[in-house]
Amino acid sequence: MPAERETETSPIGLLEELDEPGPLVGILVGSESDLEAMDPALAELRERGISHELKVLSAHRDPRGVAEYSSTAQLRGVRVIIAGAGMAAALPGVVAAYSDLPVIGVPLRSSKSVGDGLDALLAIAQMPPGVPVACVSVDGSRNAAILAARILAQGGGYPQAPRLDSTK
Ligand code: RP5
């Protein structure tokens, strides 16, 4: 499997790709304007030889695309999802609503941020009970990649948690 599988294509057709083994880490960003902030994560994963893909998918502008990606990622072999977004950063939370995979949110500072990224930090960290998102620091994409690597390094041995009613 190649260490790097970076694409920015639409997720349409992901279901047809189920035969192909997916990368271990899926990286999503809410906008093309977020791409540069994820460079440290890409470098970290590359250096560690961890296969990954990168897609631009907005929770607000393309909610169906986010739902399709998130609900098929595990079937494709993805084990951890890193999702970076700025402003009203709904992306990591929406991904976690559709997937049982661990989701690491990266709050991003953008030119229109309030409080230098405080808006995104709160949007990602303040998830309601039952829908967990791990949150790193503002523009902390390198830490997100290191955390993903540590999650991947854990073996099995603990049964997968059953999906519970997240409204409780
Ligand atoms: C968020 O809005 C994106 O994650 C980005 O950080 C911010 C601005 O997006 P653009 O207007 O630059 O596309 O959804």
Tab-separated table of N, CA, C and O and ligand atoms in Angstrom, residues 30-31 33-34 58 60-61 84-87 108 110 112, ligand 1:
chain	number	residue	atom	x	y	z
A	30	GLY	N	-12.165	21.626	5.766
A	30	GLY	CA	-13.418	22.223	5.353
A	30	GLY	C	-13.322	23.106	4.132
A	30	GLY	O	-14.349	23.432	3.526
A	31	SER	N	-12.107	23.501	3.767
A	31	SER	CA	-11.948	24.433	2.644
A	31	SER	C	-10.536	24.313	2.076
A	31	SER	O	-9.602	23.931	2.792
A	33	SER	N	-8.813	26.706	1.601
A	33	SER	CA	-8.018	27.692	2.347
A	33	SER	C	-7.425	27.081	3.618
A	33	SER	O	-6.575	27.705	4.265
A	34	ASP	N	-7.846	25.884	3.982
A	34	ASP	CA	-7.310	25.206	5.175
A	34	ASP	C	-6.110	24.309	4.861
A	34	ASP	O	-5.453	23.801	5.776
A	58	SER	N	-16.647	20.138	3.008
A	58	SER	CA	-17.188	21.088	3.982
A	58	SER	C	-18.482	20.576	4.603
A	58	SER	O	-19.409	20.166	3.892
A	60	HIS	N	-20.670	22.339	5.976
A	60	HIS	CA	-21.768	23.270	5.684
A	60	HIS	C	-22.091	23.332	4.193
A	60	HIS	O	-23.254	23.444	3.810
A	61	ARG	N	-21.042	23.244	3.359
A	61	ARG	CA	-21.272	23.397	1.923
A	61	ARG	C	-21.536	22.064	1.213
A	61	ARG	O	-22.095	22.049	0.128
A	84	GLY	N	-9.837	19.060	10.039
A	84	GLY	CA	-9.473	20.436	10.362
A	84	GLY	C	-10.450	21.415	9.752
A	84	GLY	O	-10.854	21.264	8.597
A	85	ALA	N	-10.851	22.396	10.533
A	85	ALA	CA	-11.767	23.411	10.004
A	85	ALA	C	-11.639	24.684	10.829
A	85	ALA	O	-11.184	24.658	11.976
A	86	GLY	N	-12.041	25.777	10.208
A	86	GLY	CA	-11.999	27.063	10.903
A	86	GLY	C	-13.397	27.616	11.095
A	86	GLY	O	-14.385	27.022	10.677
A	87	MET	N	-13.466	28.749	11.750
A	87	MET	CA	-14.726	29.465	12.026
A	87	MET	C	-15.727	28.555	12.764
A	87	MET	O	-15.378	27.968	13.766
A	108	LEU	N	-8.738	25.554	13.176
A	108	LEU	CA	-7.839	26.320	12.319
A	108	LEU	C	-8.138	27.810	12.383
A	108	LEU	O	-9.302	28.229	12.448
A	110	SER	N	-8.334	31.246	10.573
A	110	SER	CA	-8.488	31.718	9.197
A	110	SER	C	-8.537	33.234	9.217
A	110	SER	O	-8.593	33.851	10.290
A	112	LYS	N	-10.814	35.096	8.629
A	112	LYS	CA	-12.076	35.616	9.175
A	112	LYS	C	-12.341	35.096	10.587
A	112	LYS	O	-13.441	35.233	11.111
B	1	RP5	C1	-14.559	26.907	7.369
B	1	RP5	O1	-14.627	28.233	6.991
B	1	RP5	C2	-13.358	26.356	6.681
B	1	RP5	O2	-12.854	25.255	7.405
B	1	RP5	C3	-12.411	27.526	6.645
B	1	RP5	O3	-11.479	27.480	7.722
B	1	RP5	C4	-13.317	28.724	6.810
B	1	RP5	C5	-13.273	29.672	5.641
B	1	RP5	O4	-13.538	28.953	4.448
B	1	RP5	P1	-13.401	29.662	3.031
B	1	RP5	O5	-14.415	30.769	2.988
B	1	RP5	O6	-11.981	30.183	2.943
B	1	RP5	O7	-13.667	28.575	2.019
B	1	RP5	O8	-15.711	26.209	6.980
